[in-house]
């Protein structure tokens, strides 16, 4: 990203930033394999979009935020122009608001050393910045629907953990956080390396059995109150507020998924704690949970058992009704997401070392749900008590075969449903840290 003539004005603690916008996407092409148009939005390697569960868009759907090596940038979606909003490579971009046109960020990246840090809100149009919270340790992962509460997790000191929550371990080789993700490496006793996936699983297992005390907490942006919602020696992670219900929290018991009952919900007053999915077979796994855009459904990757049979499973938070869409091995994805009109899903694929061991799975996908009809059109008498099954019709959107999946694409639909935003470094970039932010058009190029 090439920025010049950066202007700053300081007025009563408020920062105003003016930066020339880029006039067009940095590069665009039609993928020769998929025939979908792809845009590279970012200009500077090391730029990344937000995690797939974190809101990156304004409520009006006209702008998006992303993290660059220079700081936090805002993208105008109608022309893909980019400008630097808040300078500071050390800043931790969090999410956008559900009601306001604010982007929220923290003064530092995750740190469980017990030090207080600040959370700020910046207006995406004016660049005006205001401090909204002093948070006493841990990290912030979500904001509720009416923007009155932050949601965070805290590993109580003196825990010695990496930024992703895993233990710092003398046998662990590497383990450096990068702009695109996290690197795991570990050798066997004979000196040969584990695969990246196995090294990650071993790191997760060590952290799980350590039994380190943790808390999930809310920070009230109106009163400043910090309230512990869950306290446990389980590894607590993946905290999310419902996008529509300001009092509903989802979180997980982290670790190797076959070792944990992972997905939980609870209310902000501490009531209603509930396990969303109960394992029923050995080596069954469920995870990478996310809310539907309307907050009515929790979707998650389900495998029965691990690495053999694949589903995108849904749980209606109001009725308890369950829907499972079967996913073929090559179409299994690290993450999934749902379109704003609920008609489509997207998945970011995966490489052959990952849990599905897909021989040809390195693509960004578009999925169309296909319910399985009743046999001979005769409704099942007790259908309301049963799981609704279905399949996916799939379409490849982006050829990711040159992409290193140590950087997870983490795709999301734009608010109009016409584009999918993702991160990658597949343009024959020799620097594995050269992550860029891209958009692929859902409709095929004409």
Coordinates of C-alpha atoms in Angstrom, one line a residue:
X1 CA 0.0 0.0 0.0
X2 CA 1.5 3.3 -1.1
X3 CA 0.4 6.2 1.2
X4 CA 1.7 9.7 0.9
X5 CA 1.0 13.1 2.5
X6 CA -0.3 11.6 5.7
X7 CA -2.0 14.5 7.6
X8 CA -2.6 14.5 11.4
X9 CA -4.5 16.8 13.6
X10 CA -4.9 16.4 17.3
X11 CA -8.0 18.0 18.8
X12 CA -8.9 17.4 22.5
X13 CA -7.5 13.9 22.4
X14 CA -9.2 13.1 19.1
X15 CA -7.0 12.0 16.1
X16 CA -8.1 13.1 12.6
X17 CA -6.3 11.3 9.7
X18 CA -6.5 12.2 6.1
X19 CA -4.9 9.9 3.5
X20 CA -5.3 9.8 -0.3
X21 CA -7.2 6.7 -1.4
X22 CA -6.1 4.2 -4.0
X23 CA -8.2 4.6 -7.1
X24 CA -8.7 1.0 -8.0
X25 CA -7.9 -2.6 -7.0
X26 CA -4.2 -3.3 -7.2
X27 CA -4.7 -6.2 -9.5
X28 CA -7.6 -8.1 -11.1
X29 CA -8.0 -11.1 -13.3
X30 CA -10.3 -14.0 -14.2
X31 CA -9.2 -17.3 -12.7
X32 CA -8.6 -19.5 -15.7
X33 CA -9.8 -22.6 -13.8
X34 CA -12.9 -21.3 -12.2
X35 CA -13.9 -18.3 -14.5
X36 CA -14.6 -16.1 -11.5
X37 CA -13.1 -12.6 -11.3
X38 CA -10.6 -12.1 -8.5
X39 CA -9.3 -8.7 -7.2
X40 CA -6.3 -8.1 -5.0
X41 CA -7.4 -5.3 -2.7
X42 CA -4.1 -4.8 -0.8
X43 CA -0.9 -3.4 -2.1
X44 CA 1.5 -4.1 0.8
X45 CA 2.5 -7.7 1.6
X46 CA 1.6 -8.6 5.2
X47 CA -1.9 -7.2 4.9
X48 CA -4.7 -9.4 6.4
X49 CA -8.4 -9.5 6.7
X50 CA -10.2 -10.3 9.9
X51 CA -10.9 -13.8 11.3
X52 CA -14.0 -15.4 9.8
X53 CA -16.1 -14.8 12.9
X54 CA -15.3 -11.1 13.3
X55 CA -17.3 -8.4 11.6
X56 CA -15.2 -6.4 9.2
X57 CA -18.0 -4.3 7.6
X58 CA -20.0 -1.2 8.5
X59 CA -23.7 -1.8 9.2
X60 CA -24.6 0.0 6.0
X61 CA -22.4 -2.5 4.0
X62 CA -20.4 0.2 2.2
X63 CA -16.9 -0.1 3.9
X64 CA -14.6 -2.8 5.2
X65 CA -11.6 -2.7 7.5
X66 CA -8.3 -4.7 7.3
X67 CA -4.9 -4.7 9.0
X68 CA -1.8 -3.5 7.1
X69 CA 1.8 -3.3 8.2
X70 CA 1.3 0.4 8.6
X71 CA -1.9 0.2 10.7
X72 CA -5.6 -0.1 10.2
X73 CA -7.0 0.6 6.8
X74 CA -10.6 1.1 5.5
X75 CA -11.8 -0.1 2.1
X76 CA -14.7 1.5 0.2
X77 CA -16.4 -1.4 -1.4
X78 CA -18.0 0.4 -4.4
X79 CA -14.6 1.1 -5.9
X80 CA -12.2 -0.9 -3.7
X81 CA -10.2 2.2 -2.8
X82 CA -8.1 1.9 0.3
X83 CA -6.9 4.5 2.8
X84 CA -5.0 4.3 6.1
X85 CA -7.4 5.1 9.0
X86 CA -5.3 4.6 12.1
X87 CA -1.5 4.3 11.8
X88 CA 0.4 1.9 14.1
X89 CA 1.7 -1.5 13.1
X90 CA 1.4 -2.7 16.7
X91 CA -2.4 -2.0 16.9
X92 CA -4.7 -5.0 17.2
X93 CA -7.7 -4.7 14.8
X94 CA -10.7 -6.2 16.6
X95 CA -14.0 -5.7 14.6
X96 CA -16.5 -3.2 13.4
X97 CA -19.7 -2.3 15.3
X98 CA -23.1 -3.7 14.5
X99 CA -24.9 -0.3 15.0
X100 CA -22.2 2.5 14.7
X101 CA -19.7 3.2 11.9
X102 CA -16.9 2.5 14.3
X103 CA -14.0 0.1 14.0
X104 CA -12.7 -1.1 17.3
X105 CA -9.0 -1.9 18.0
X106 CA -6.8 -2.6 21.0
X107 CA -3.5 -0.9 21.9
X108 CA -1.6 -4.2 21.7
X109 CA -2.0 -7.8 20.5
X110 CA -3.0 -10.5 22.8
X111 CA -1.0 -10.7 26.0
X112 CA -1.9 -12.8 29.1
X113 CA 0.7 -11.2 31.4
X114 CA -2.1 -9.4 33.3
X115 CA -1.3 -6.0 32.0
X116 CA -4.0 -3.4 31.4
X117 CA -4.6 -2.4 27.8
X118 CA -6.8 0.1 26.0
X119 CA -9.6 -0.4 23.5
X120 CA -10.4 2.4 21.0
X121 CA -13.2 3.2 18.5
X122 CA -12.4 5.0 15.3
X123 CA -15.0 6.4 13.0
X124 CA -14.4 4.9 9.5
X125 CA -15.5 8.1 7.8
X126 CA -13.8 10.9 9.8
X127 CA -10.9 9.0 11.5
X128 CA -11.9 10.4 14.8
X129 CA -10.6 8.2 17.6
X130 CA -11.8 7.8 21.2
X131 CA -10.9 5.5 24.0
X132 CA -13.8 3.3 25.1
X133 CA -12.2 0.9 27.6
X134 CA -9.3 0.1 29.9
X135 CA -9.2 -3.7 30.0
X136 CA -7.4 -5.4 32.9
X137 CA -5.6 -8.2 31.1
X138 CA -6.5 -10.9 28.6
X139 CA -7.8 -10.2 25.1
X140 CA -11.0 -9.0 23.4
X141 CA -12.8 -11.2 20.9
X142 CA -16.2 -9.7 20.2
X143 CA -18.7 -6.9 20.8
X144 CA -22.4 -7.4 21.3
X145 CA -25.3 -6.4 19.0
X146 CA -26.0 -3.0 20.7
X147 CA -22.4 -2.2 21.3
X148 CA -22.7 -2.0 25.0
X149 CA -20.4 -4.9 26.0
X150 CA -17.0 -6.3 25.0
X151 CA -16.4 -10.0 25.3
X152 CA -13.0 -11.3 26.3
X153 CA -10.9 -14.2 27.6
X154 CA -8.1 -14.2 30.1
X155 CA -5.5 -16.8 31.0
X156 CA -4.6 -16.0 34.6
X157 CA -1.0 -15.3 35.3
X158 CA 1.6 -16.7 35.7
X159 CA 0.6 -18.7 32.6
X160 CA 3.4 -19.0 30.0
X161 CA 1.5 -19.1 26.7
X162 CA 2.0 -18.1 23.1
X163 CA -0.3 -15.4 21.5
X164 CA -2.6 -18.2 20.2
X165 CA -3.0 -19.6 23.7
X166 CA -0.8 -22.7 23.4
X167 CA 2.0 -23.3 25.9
X168 CA 5.5 -22.0 25.3
X169 CA 7.3 -25.4 25.3
X170 CA 11.0 -26.0 25.0
X171 CA 10.5 -28.9 22.6
X172 CA 8.5 -26.7 20.3
X173 CA 10.5 -25.5 17.4
X174 CA 9.4 -22.3 15.7
X175 CA 6.0 -21.2 16.9
X176 CA 6.1 -17.6 15.6
X177 CA 3.1 -15.5 15.0
X178 CA 2.9 -14.1 11.5
X179 CA 0.5 -11.6 9.8
X180 CA -1.3 -14.5 8.2
X181 CA -1.5 -16.9 11.0
X182 CA 0.6 -19.1 13.3
X183 CA 3.5 -21.4 12.6
X184 CA 3.8 -24.8 14.4
X185 CA 6.9 -27.0 14.1
X186 CA 8.1 -29.9 16.3
X187 CA 10.5 -32.9 15.8
X188 CA 10.0 -36.5 16.8
X189 CA 12.5 -38.1 19.2
X190 CA 14.4 -39.4 16.2
X191 CA 14.8 -35.8 14.8
X192 CA 12.4 -36.1 11.9
X193 CA 9.7 -33.4 11.8
X194 CA 6.0 -33.9 12.4
X195 CA 3.7 -32.5 9.8
X196 CA 2.4 -29.0 10.5
X197 CA -1.0 -30.4 11.3
X198 CA 0.4 -33.0 13.8
X199 CA 2.7 -30.5 15.4
X200 CA -0.3 -28.2 15.9
X201 CA -2.4 -31.0 17.4
X202 CA 0.5 -31.9 19.9
X203 CA 0.7 -28.2 20.9
X204 CA -3.1 -28.1 21.5
X205 CA -2.9 -31.3 23.5
X206 CA -0.2 -30.0 25.8
X207 CA -2.1 -26.8 26.4
X208 CA -5.4 -28.7 27.1
X209 CA -3.9 -31.0 29.8
X210 CA -2.1 -28.2 31.5
X211 CA -5.3 -27.2 33.2
X212 CA -4.5 -23.5 33.4
X213 CA -7.2 -21.3 35.1
X214 CA -9.0 -19.1 32.7
X215 CA -11.9 -16.7 32.6
X216 CA -14.4 -15.4 30.0
X217 CA -15.5 -11.9 30.9
X218 CA -17.6 -9.0 29.7
X219 CA -16.6 -5.4 29.9
X220 CA -19.5 -3.0 30.0
X221 CA -18.8 0.0 27.8
X222 CA -21.4 2.1 29.6
X223 CA -20.5 1.5 33.2
X224 CA -16.9 0.1 32.9
X225 CA -17.9 -3.0 34.9
X226 CA -15.8 -6.2 34.3
X227 CA -17.9 -9.3 34.9
X228 CA -16.6 -12.9 34.9
X229 CA -19.1 -15.1 33.0
X230 CA -17.2 -18.4 33.0
X231 CA -14.3 -19.4 35.2
X232 CA -12.6 -22.8 34.6
X233 CA -9.5 -24.8 34.2
X234 CA -10.8 -25.8 30.8
X235 CA -9.1 -24.0 27.9
X236 CA -11.7 -21.3 27.0
X237 CA -11.5 -19.8 23.5
X238 CA -13.3 -18.7 20.3
X239 CA -15.6 -16.2 22.2
X240 CA -18.4 -14.7 20.1
X241 CA -21.5 -12.6 20.7
X242 CA -24.6 -13.2 18.7
X243 CA -24.8 -10.6 15.9
X244 CA -28.4 -9.9 16.9
X245 CA -29.1 -10.9 20.5
X246 CA -27.0 -8.6 22.8
X247 CA -27.2 -11.1 25.7
X248 CA -26.1 -14.3 24.0
X249 CA -22.5 -15.6 24.1
X250 CA -21.0 -18.6 22.3
X251 CA -17.6 -19.9 23.4
X252 CA -15.6 -23.1 23.1
X253 CA -13.6 -25.6 25.2
X254 CA -10.4 -25.5 23.1
X255 CA -8.0 -28.4 22.5
X256 CA -7.8 -31.3 20.0
X257 CA -11.4 -31.5 19.0
X258 CA -11.8 -35.3 19.7
X259 CA -10.8 -34.6 23.3
X260 CA -13.3 -31.9 24.1
X261 CA -17.0 -31.2 24.1
X262 CA -16.4 -27.9 22.4
X263 CA -19.3 -25.7 21.6
X264 CA -21.2 -23.8 24.4
X265 CA -23.6 -21.0 24.8
X266 CA -24.4 -18.8 27.9
X267 CA -26.2 -15.6 28.7
X268 CA -24.4 -12.4 29.8
X269 CA -26.0 -12.8 33.2
X270 CA -24.4 -16.2 33.6
X271 CA -27.6 -18.2 33.0
X272 CA -28.5 -20.7 30.3
X273 CA -25.1 -22.4 30.0
X274 CA -25.6 -25.1 27.3
X275 CA -23.5 -27.6 25.4
X276 CA -24.5 -27.2 21.7
X277 CA -23.2 -30.5 20.4
X278 CA -22.6 -33.8 22.3
X279 CA -20.2 -36.3 20.8
X280 CA -21.7 -39.8 20.4
X281 CA -18.8 -41.8 18.9
X282 CA -15.1 -42.2 19.5
X283 CA -13.0 -39.7 17.5
X284 CA -16.0 -37.5 16.6
X285 CA -15.1 -33.8 16.3
X286 CA -17.0 -30.5 16.1
X287 CA -15.6 -27.0 15.9
X288 CA -14.9 -23.7 14.0
X289 CA -18.4 -22.7 15.1
X290 CA -20.0 -19.4 13.9
X291 CA -23.3 -17.6 14.0
X292 CA -25.6 -17.2 10.9
X293 CA -26.0 -13.6 9.9
X294 CA -29.3 -13.3 11.7
X295 CA -28.0 -15.0 14.8
X296 CA -30.6 -17.8 14.7
X297 CA -28.3 -20.7 13.9
X298 CA -24.9 -21.9 15.0
X299 CA -23.0 -23.6 12.2
X300 CA -20.0 -25.8 12.7
X301 CA -17.7 -28.3 11.1
X302 CA -18.8 -31.9 12.2
X303 CA -16.9 -35.1 11.4
X304 CA -18.3 -38.5 12.3
X305 CA -15.6 -39.7 12.9
X306 CA -12.7 -37.4 12.5
X307 CA -11.3 -37.4 8.9
X308 CA -13.9 -39.8 7.5
X309 CA -17.4 -38.4 7.2
X310 CA -17.8 -34.6 6.9
X311 CA -20.8 -32.3 7.6
X312 CA -21.6 -28.6 8.0
X313 CA -23.9 -28.9 11.0
X314 CA -26.5 -26.3 12.1
X315 CA -28.2 -25.8 15.5
X316 CA -31.2 -23.4 15.8
X317 CA -30.6 -21.5 19.1
X318 CA -34.4 -21.0 19.6
X319 CA -35.9 -24.3 18.6
X320 CA -33.0 -26.7 19.0
X321 CA -33.6 -28.0 15.4
X322 CA -30.6 -29.5 13.7
X323 CA -29.6 -29.5 10.0
X324 CA -26.6 -31.4 8.7
X325 CA -25.2 -30.9 5.1
X326 CA -22.9 -33.6 3.9
X327 CA -19.5 -32.4 2.5
X328 CA -17.3 -34.4 0.2
X329 CA -13.7 -35.0 1.2
X330 CA -12.2 -32.6 -1.4
X331 CA -14.7 -29.9 -0.5
X332 CA -14.0 -30.0 3.3
X333 CA -12.9 -26.6 4.4
X334 CA -10.9 -25.2 7.3
X335 CA -13.7 -22.6 7.7
X336 CA -17.2 -22.0 6.4
X337 CA -19.4 -19.0 6.2
X338 CA -23.0 -18.2 5.2
X339 CA -24.3 -15.6 2.7
X340 CA -26.4 -12.6 4.0
X341 CA -29.5 -14.0 2.3
X342 CA -28.9 -17.5 3.9
X343 CA -29.0 -19.2 0.4
X344 CA -25.3 -20.0 0.0
X345 CA -22.2 -21.0 2.0
X346 CA -18.6 -20.6 1.2
X347 CA -15.6 -22.7 2.3
X348 CA -11.9 -22.1 2.1
X349 CA -10.7 -25.7 1.3
X350 CA -7.7 -27.3 2.8
X351 CA -4.4 -29.1 2.0
X352 CA -3.6 -32.8 2.1
X353 CA -2.0 -32.6 5.6
X354 CA -5.2 -31.4 7.2
X355 CA -7.8 -33.4 8.9
X356 CA -9.6 -34.4 5.7
X357 CA -6.4 -35.4 3.9
X358 CA -8.0 -34.1 0.7
X359 CA -6.0 -35.1 -2.4
X360 CA -7.4 -32.1 -4.3
X361 CA -8.9 -29.6 -1.9
X362 CA -7.0 -26.4 -2.3
X363 CA -9.8 -24.1 -3.6
X364 CA -12.1 -21.5 -2.4
X365 CA -15.7 -22.9 -2.8
X366 CA -19.2 -21.8 -3.2
X367 CA -21.8 -24.2 -1.8
X368 CA -25.5 -24.4 -2.6
X369 CA -27.6 -26.4 0.0
X370 CA -29.6 -29.3 -1.4
X371 CA -32.1 -30.8 1.1
X372 CA -32.7 -34.5 0.8
X373 CA -36.4 -35.1 0.0
X374 CA -38.7 -37.5 1.7
X375 CA -38.8 -40.9 0.1
X376 CA -41.8 -41.2 -2.3
X377 CA -42.8 -37.7 -1.0
X378 CA -44.1 -39.3 2.2
X379 CA -43.3 -37.1 5.2
X380 CA -41.7 -38.8 8.2
X381 CA -44.2 -38.9 11.1
X382 CA -41.7 -37.7 13.7
X383 CA -39.6 -35.5 11.4
X384 CA -39.6 -32.6 13.9
X385 CA -37.5 -34.6 16.3
X386 CA -35.0 -35.6 13.7
X387 CA -31.9 -34.1 12.1
X388 CA -32.7 -32.5 8.7
X389 CA -30.1 -33.9 6.2
X390 CA -28.8 -32.4 3.0
X391 CA -25.9 -32.2 0.6
X392 CA -24.0 -29.4 -1.1
X393 CA -23.8 -28.6 -4.8
X394 CA -20.3 -27.1 -5.1
X395 CA -18.6 -24.6 -7.4
X396 CA -14.9 -23.7 -7.3
X397 CA -14.3 -20.0 -7.0
X398 CA -10.5 -19.6 -6.7
X399 CA -7.6 -21.9 -7.5
X400 CA -5.6 -22.0 -4.3
X401 CA -3.1 -24.7 -5.3
X402 CA -0.2 -22.3 -5.0
X403 CA -1.4 -21.1 -1.5
X404 CA 0.3 -22.3 1.7
X405 CA -2.5 -23.3 4.1
X406 CA -0.5 -22.3 7.1
X407 CA -2.2 -19.1 6.3
X408 CA -5.9 -19.8 6.5
X409 CA -8.0 -17.9 4.0
X410 CA -10.8 -17.0 6.5
X411 CA -13.4 -16.0 3.9
X412 CA -16.5 -13.9 4.5
X413 CA -19.3 -12.6 2.2
X414 CA -19.6 -8.9 1.5
X415 CA -22.9 -7.5 2.9
X416 CA -24.4 -7.5 -0.6
X417 CA -23.5 -11.1 -1.1
X418 CA -21.8 -10.4 -4.4
X419 CA -18.2 -10.9 -3.3
X420 CA -16.2 -13.1 -0.9
X421 CA -13.2 -11.6 0.9
X422 CA -10.3 -13.8 1.8
X423 CA -6.6 -13.7 2.5
X424 CA -3.8 -15.6 0.6
X425 CA -0.4 -15.5 -0.9
X426 CA -0.8 -17.6 -4.1
X427 CA 0.5 -15.2 -6.7
X428 CA 3.9 -17.0 -6.9
X429 CA 5.0 -14.9 -3.9
X430 CA 8.3 -16.4 -2.6
X431 CA 7.8 -14.8 0.8
X432 CA 5.4 -16.9 2.8
X433 CA 4.7 -13.9 5.0
X434 CA 3.5 -11.9 2.0
X435 CA -0.2 -12.2 2.8
X436 CA -2.6 -10.1 0.7
X437 CA -6.4 -9.5 0.9
X438 CA -8.5 -10.5 -2.1
X439 CA -12.1 -10.5 -3.2
X440 CA -13.7 -13.0 -5.6
X441 CA -16.9 -12.4 -7.4
X442 CA -19.7 -14.9 -6.6
X443 CA -21.1 -14.6 -10.2
X444 CA -19.0 -16.0 -13.0
X445 CA -17.3 -13.5 -15.3
X446 CA -19.1 -12.7 -18.5

